[in-house]
JSON list of C-alpha atoms in Angstrom, two decimals:
[
{"chain": "A", "resi": 1239, "resn": "UNK", "atom": "CA", "xyz": [36.78, -19.45, 19.15]},
{"chain": "A", "resi": 1240, "resn": "UNK", "atom": "CA", "xyz": [37.23, -19.63, 15.39]},
{"chain": "A", "resi": 1241, "resn": "UNK", "atom": "CA", "xyz": [34.56, -22.34, 14.85]},
{"chain": "A", "resi": 1242, "resn": "UNK", "atom": "CA", "xyz": [32.05, -20.21, 16.76]},
{"chain": "A", "resi": 1243, "resn": "UNK", "atom": "CA", "xyz": [32.77, -17.21, 14.52]},
{"chain": "A", "resi": 1244, "resn": "UNK", "atom": "CA", "xyz": [32.32, -19.41, 11.46]},
{"chain": "A", "resi": 1245, "resn": "UNK", "atom": "CA", "xyz": [28.90, -20.51, 12.72]},
{"chain": "A", "resi": 1246, "resn": "UNK", "atom": "CA", "xyz": [27.91, -16.91, 13.46]},
{"chain": "A", "resi": 1247, "resn": "UNK", "atom": "CA", "xyz": [28.88, -15.79, 9.95]},
{"chain": "A", "resi": 1248, "resn": "UNK", "atom": "CA", "xyz": [27.05, -18.72, 8.36]},
{"chain": "A", "resi": 1249, "resn": "UNK", "atom": "CA", "xyz": [23.92, -17.87, 10.39]},
{"chain": "A", "resi": 1250, "resn": "UNK", "atom": "CA", "xyz": [24.23, -14.21, 9.37]},
{"chain": "A", "resi": 1251, "resn": "UNK", "atom": "CA", "xyz": [24.45, -15.17, 5.70]},
{"chain": "A", "resi": 1252, "resn": "UNK", "atom": "CA", "xyz": [21.48, -17.51, 6.11]},
{"chain": "A", "resi": 1253, "resn": "UNK", "atom": "CA", "xyz": [19.31, -14.78, 7.65]},
{"chain": "A", "resi": 1254, "resn": "UNK", "atom": "CA", "xyz": [20.29, -12.25, 5.00]},
{"chain": "A", "resi": 1255, "resn": "UNK", "atom": "CA", "xyz": [19.49, -14.64, 2.17]},
{"chain": "A", "resi": 1256, "resn": "UNK", "atom": "CA", "xyz": [16.15, -15.81, 3.60]},
{"chain": "A", "resi": 1257, "resn": "UNK", "atom": "CA", "xyz": [14.85, -12.36, 4.53]},
{"chain": "A", "resi": 1258, "resn": "UNK", "atom": "CA", "xyz": [11.57, -11.46, 2.86]},
{"chain": "A", "resi": 1259, "resn": "UNK", "atom": "CA", "xyz": [11.42, -7.91, 1.59]},
{"chain": "A", "resi": 1260, "resn": "UNK", "atom": "CA", "xyz": [8.01, -6.23, 1.56]},
{"chain": "A", "resi": 1261, "resn": "UNK", "atom": "CA", "xyz": [7.17, -4.64, -1.76]},
{"chain": "A", "resi": 1262, "resn": "UNK", "atom": "CA", "xyz": [4.10, -2.50, -2.12]},
{"chain": "A", "resi": 1263, "resn": "UNK", "atom": "CA", "xyz": [1.70, -3.93, -4.64]},
{"chain": "A", "resi": 1264, "resn": "UNK", "atom": "CA", "xyz": [0.58, -2.02, -7.68]},
{"chain": "A", "resi": 1265, "resn": "UNK", "atom": "CA", "xyz": [2.27, 0.63, -9.74]},
{"chain": "A", "resi": 1266, "resn": "UNK", "atom": "CA", "xyz": [4.97, 3.10, -8.77]},
{"chain": "A", "resi": 1267, "resn": "UNK", "atom": "CA", "xyz": [3.82, 6.63, -8.03]},
{"chain": "A", "resi": 1268, "resn": "UNK", "atom": "CA", "xyz": [5.71, 9.69, -6.81]},
{"chain": "A", "resi": 1269, "resn": "UNK", "atom": "CA", "xyz": [4.49, 10.06, -3.23]},
{"chain": "A", "resi": 1270, "resn": "UNK", "atom": "CA", "xyz": [4.29, 13.46, -1.56]},
{"chain": "A", "resi": 1271, "resn": "UNK", "atom": "CA", "xyz": [6.45, 14.34, 1.44]},
{"chain": "A", "resi": 1272, "resn": "UNK", "atom": "CA", "xyz": [4.98, 14.31, 4.94]},
{"chain": "A", "resi": 1273, "resn": "UNK", "atom": "CA", "xyz": [6.05, 16.30, 7.97]},
{"chain": "A", "resi": 1274, "resn": "UNK", "atom": "CA", "xyz": [4.45, 13.79, 10.36]},
{"chain": "A", "resi": 1275, "resn": "UNK", "atom": "CA", "xyz": [4.02, 10.18, 9.35]},
{"chain": "A", "resi": 1276, "resn": "UNK", "atom": "CA", "xyz": [3.46, 6.81, 10.98]},
{"chain": "A", "resi": 1277, "resn": "UNK", "atom": "CA", "xyz": [4.33, 3.34, 9.79]},
{"chain": "A", "resi": 1278, "resn": "UNK", "atom": "CA", "xyz": [1.54, 0.79, 9.49]},
{"chain": "A", "resi": 1279, "resn": "UNK", "atom": "CA", "xyz": [2.51, -2.72, 8.41]},
{"chain": "A", "resi": 1280, "resn": "UNK", "atom": "CA", "xyz": [-0.82, -4.55, 8.53]},
{"chain": "A", "resi": 1281, "resn": "UNK", "atom": "CA", "xyz": [-2.58, -3.13, 5.50]},
{"chain": "A", "resi": 1282, "resn": "UNK", "atom": "CA", "xyz": [-3.16, -5.42, 2.57]},
{"chain": "A", "resi": 1283, "resn": "UNK", "atom": "CA", "xyz": [-5.28, -3.25, 0.28]},
{"chain": "A", "resi": 1284, "resn": "UNK", "atom": "CA", "xyz": [-3.51, -0.55, -1.70]},
{"chain": "A", "resi": 1285, "resn": "UNK", "atom": "CA", "xyz": [-5.11, 1.89, -4.12]},
{"chain": "A", "resi": 1286, "resn": "UNK", "atom": "CA", "xyz": [-2.78, 3.78, -6.45]},
{"chain": "A", "resi": 1287, "resn": "UNK", "atom": "CA", "xyz": [-3.72, 7.00, -8.22]},
{"chain": "A", "resi": 1288, "resn": "UNK", "atom": "CA", "xyz": [-1.44, 8.05, -11.06]},
{"chain": "A", "resi": 1289, "resn": "UNK", "atom": "CA", "xyz": [-0.51, 11.55, -12.18]},
{"chain": "A", "resi": 1290, "resn": "UNK", "atom": "CA", "xyz": [-3.15, 11.52, -14.91]},
{"chain": "A", "resi": 1291, "resn": "UNK", "atom": "CA", "xyz": [-5.94, 10.31, -12.57]},
{"chain": "A", "resi": 1292, "resn": "UNK", "atom": "CA", "xyz": [-5.97, 6.59, -13.34]},
{"chain": "A", "resi": 1293, "resn": "UNK", "atom": "CA", "xyz": [-6.95, 4.44, -10.35]},
{"chain": "A", "resi": 1294, "resn": "UNK", "atom": "CA", "xyz": [-5.32, 1.04, -9.76]},
{"chain": "A", "resi": 1295, "resn": "UNK", "atom": "CA", "xyz": [-6.71, -1.50, -7.30]},
{"chain": "A", "resi": 1296, "resn": "UNK", "atom": "CA", "xyz": [-5.63, -5.12, -6.92]},
{"chain": "A", "resi": 1297, "resn": "UNK", "atom": "CA", "xyz": [-3.13, -4.71, -9.81]},
{"chain": "A", "resi": 1298, "resn": "UNK", "atom": "CA", "xyz": [-5.93, -3.67, -12.18]},
{"chain": "A", "resi": 1299, "resn": "UNK", "atom": "CA", "xyz": [-6.95, -0.31, -13.51]},
{"chain": "A", "resi": 1300, "resn": "UNK", "atom": "CA", "xyz": [-10.48, 0.53, -12.38]},
{"chain": "A", "resi": 1301, "resn": "UNK", "atom": "CA", "xyz": [-12.78, 3.52, -12.71]},
{"chain": "A", "resi": 1302, "resn": "UNK", "atom": "CA", "xyz": [-13.46, 5.70, -9.69]},
{"chain": "A", "resi": 1303, "resn": "UNK", "atom": "CA", "xyz": [-17.10, 4.60, -9.70]},
{"chain": "A", "resi": 1304, "resn": "UNK", "atom": "CA", "xyz": [-16.17, 0.91, -9.46]},
{"chain": "A", "resi": 1305, "resn": "UNK", "atom": "CA", "xyz": [-13.80, 1.30, -6.49]},
{"chain": "A", "resi": 1306, "resn": "UNK", "atom": "CA", "xyz": [-16.57, 0.54, -3.99]},
{"chain": "A", "resi": 1307, "resn": "UNK", "atom": "CA", "xyz": [-17.68, -2.68, -5.70]},
{"chain": "A", "resi": 1308, "resn": "UNK", "atom": "CA", "xyz": [-14.10, -3.89, -6.08]},
{"chain": "A", "resi": 1309, "resn": "UNK", "atom": "CA", "xyz": [-13.33, -3.09, -2.44]},
{"chain": "A", "resi": 1310, "resn": "UNK", "atom": "CA", "xyz": [-16.42, -4.96, -1.24]},
{"chain": "A", "resi": 1311, "resn": "UNK", "atom": "CA", "xyz": [-15.29, -7.99, -3.26]},
{"chain": "A", "resi": 1312, "resn": "UNK", "atom": "CA", "xyz": [-11.78, -7.77, -1.80]},
{"chain": "A", "resi": 1313, "resn": "UNK", "atom": "CA", "xyz": [-13.12, -7.39, 1.73]},
{"chain": "A", "resi": 1314, "resn": "UNK", "atom": "CA", "xyz": [-15.01, -10.67, 1.47]},
{"chain": "A", "resi": 1315, "resn": "UNK", "atom": "CA", "xyz": [-11.73, -12.39, 0.52]},
{"chain": "A", "resi": 1316, "resn": "UNK", "atom": "CA", "xyz": [-9.45, -10.62, 3.01]},
{"chain": "A", "resi": 1317, "resn": "UNK", "atom": "CA", "xyz": [-11.14, -8.56, 5.72]},
{"chain": "A", "resi": 1318, "resn": "UNK", "atom": "CA", "xyz": [-9.23, -5.49, 6.86]},
{"chain": "A", "resi": 1319, "resn": "UNK", "atom": "CA", "xyz": [-9.97, -2.16, 8.45]},
{"chain": "A", "resi": 1320, "resn": "UNK", "atom": "CA", "xyz": [-7.24, -0.17, 6.65]},
{"chain": "A", "resi": 1321, "resn": "UNK", "atom": "CA", "xyz": [-6.86, 0.95, 3.06]},
{"chain": "A", "resi": 1322, "resn": "UNK", "atom": "CA", "xyz": [-3.73, 2.72, 1.86]},
{"chain": "A", "resi": 1323, "resn": "UNK", "atom": "CA", "xyz": [-4.00, 5.25, -0.94]},
{"chain": "A", "resi": 1324, "resn": "UNK", "atom": "CA", "xyz": [-0.82, 5.87, -2.88]},
{"chain": "A", "resi": 1325, "resn": "UNK", "atom": "CA", "xyz": [-1.53, 9.06, -4.79]},
{"chain": "A", "resi": 1326, "resn": "UNK", "atom": "CA", "xyz": [1.03, 10.58, -7.14]},
{"chain": "A", "resi": 1327, "resn": "UNK", "atom": "CA", "xyz": [2.25, 13.99, -6.00]},
{"chain": "A", "resi": 1328, "resn": "UNK", "atom": "CA", "xyz": [0.76, 15.51, -9.18]},
{"chain": "A", "resi": 1329, "resn": "UNK", "atom": "CA", "xyz": [-2.59, 13.68, -8.99]},
{"chain": "A", "resi": 1330, "resn": "UNK", "atom": "CA", "xyz": [-5.64, 15.89, -8.87]},
{"chain": "A", "resi": 1331, "resn": "UNK", "atom": "CA", "xyz": [-7.08, 16.35, -5.40]},
{"chain": "A", "resi": 1332, "resn": "UNK", "atom": "CA", "xyz": [-10.62, 15.74, -6.62]},
{"chain": "A", "resi": 1333, "resn": "UNK", "atom": "CA", "xyz": [-9.84, 12.22, -7.80]},
{"chain": "A", "resi": 1334, "resn": "UNK", "atom": "CA", "xyz": [-8.25, 11.38, -4.44]},
{"chain": "A", "resi": 1335, "resn": "UNK", "atom": "CA", "xyz": [-11.30, 12.66, -2.57]},
{"chain": "A", "resi": 1336, "resn": "UNK", "atom": "CA", "xyz": [-13.66, 10.69, -4.84]},
{"chain": "A", "resi": 1337, "resn": "UNK", "atom": "CA", "xyz": [-11.66, 7.51, -4.16]},
{"chain": "A", "resi": 1338, "resn": "UNK", "atom": "CA", "xyz": [-11.76, 8.24, -0.41]},
{"chain": "A", "resi": 1339, "resn": "UNK", "atom": "CA", "xyz": [-15.56, 8.63, -0.64]},
{"chain": "A", "resi": 1340, "resn": "UNK", "atom": "CA", "xyz": [-15.82, 5.25, -2.40]},
{"chain": "A", "resi": 1341, "resn": "UNK", "atom": "CA", "xyz": [-13.65, 3.63, 0.30]},
{"chain": "A", "resi": 1342, "resn": "UNK", "atom": "CA", "xyz": [-15.88, 5.08, 3.03]},
{"chain": "A", "resi": 1343, "resn": "UNK", "atom": "CA", "xyz": [-18.99, 3.87, 1.17]},
{"chain": "A", "resi": 1344, "resn": "UNK", "atom": "CA", "xyz": [-17.50, 0.36, 1.12]},
{"chain": "A", "resi": 1345, "resn": "UNK", "atom": "CA", "xyz": [-17.45, 0.43, 4.92]},
{"chain": "A", "resi": 1346, "resn": "UNK", "atom": "CA", "xyz": [-13.79, 1.18, 5.66]},
{"chain": "A", "resi": 1347, "resn": "UNK", "atom": "CA", "xyz": [-13.27, 4.06, 8.06]},
{"chain": "A", "resi": 1348, "resn": "UNK", "atom": "CA", "xyz": [-9.49, 3.97, 8.33]},
{"chain": "A", "resi": 1349, "resn": "UNK", "atom": "CA", "xyz": [-7.80, 5.44, 5.26]},
{"chain": "A", "resi": 1350, "resn": "UNK", "atom": "CA", "xyz": [-4.09, 6.15, 5.15]},
{"chain": "A", "resi": 1351, "resn": "UNK", "atom": "CA", "xyz": [-2.31, 8.15, 2.48]},
{"chain": "A", "resi": 1352, "resn": "UNK", "atom": "CA", "xyz": [1.18, 6.91, 1.65]},
{"chain": "A", "resi": 1353, "resn": "UNK", "atom": "CA", "xyz": [4.04, 9.42, 1.78]},
{"chain": "A", "resi": 1354, "resn": "UNK", "atom": "CA", "xyz": [7.80, 9.35, 1.32]},
{"chain": "A", "resi": 1355, "resn": "UNK", "atom": "CA", "xyz": [8.85, 10.50, 4.79]}
]
């Protein structure tokens, strides 16, 4: 019985050590709370909007007007139908809407806004 427990503990340690943790790309923003939220794990394009209105896409700061062109370039490399927008809780609503318009113009209809809960 003891050798079997040893093997189980060694396997447990192996799985803990080799686990890959998913980290959202980009910069850290304070996300707003949500009363109803769903978890979507298949998105690979994240757009971050900081408190002062700066837009980050693909780990680079971009202007709102160039979001569409950058998204079209990214979509040729990695096609997806989802884009996640991580807007800071204090970001201006107008900037978020402009970014959403650029995402729609790039041909992506499914936009998700990241939240804490």
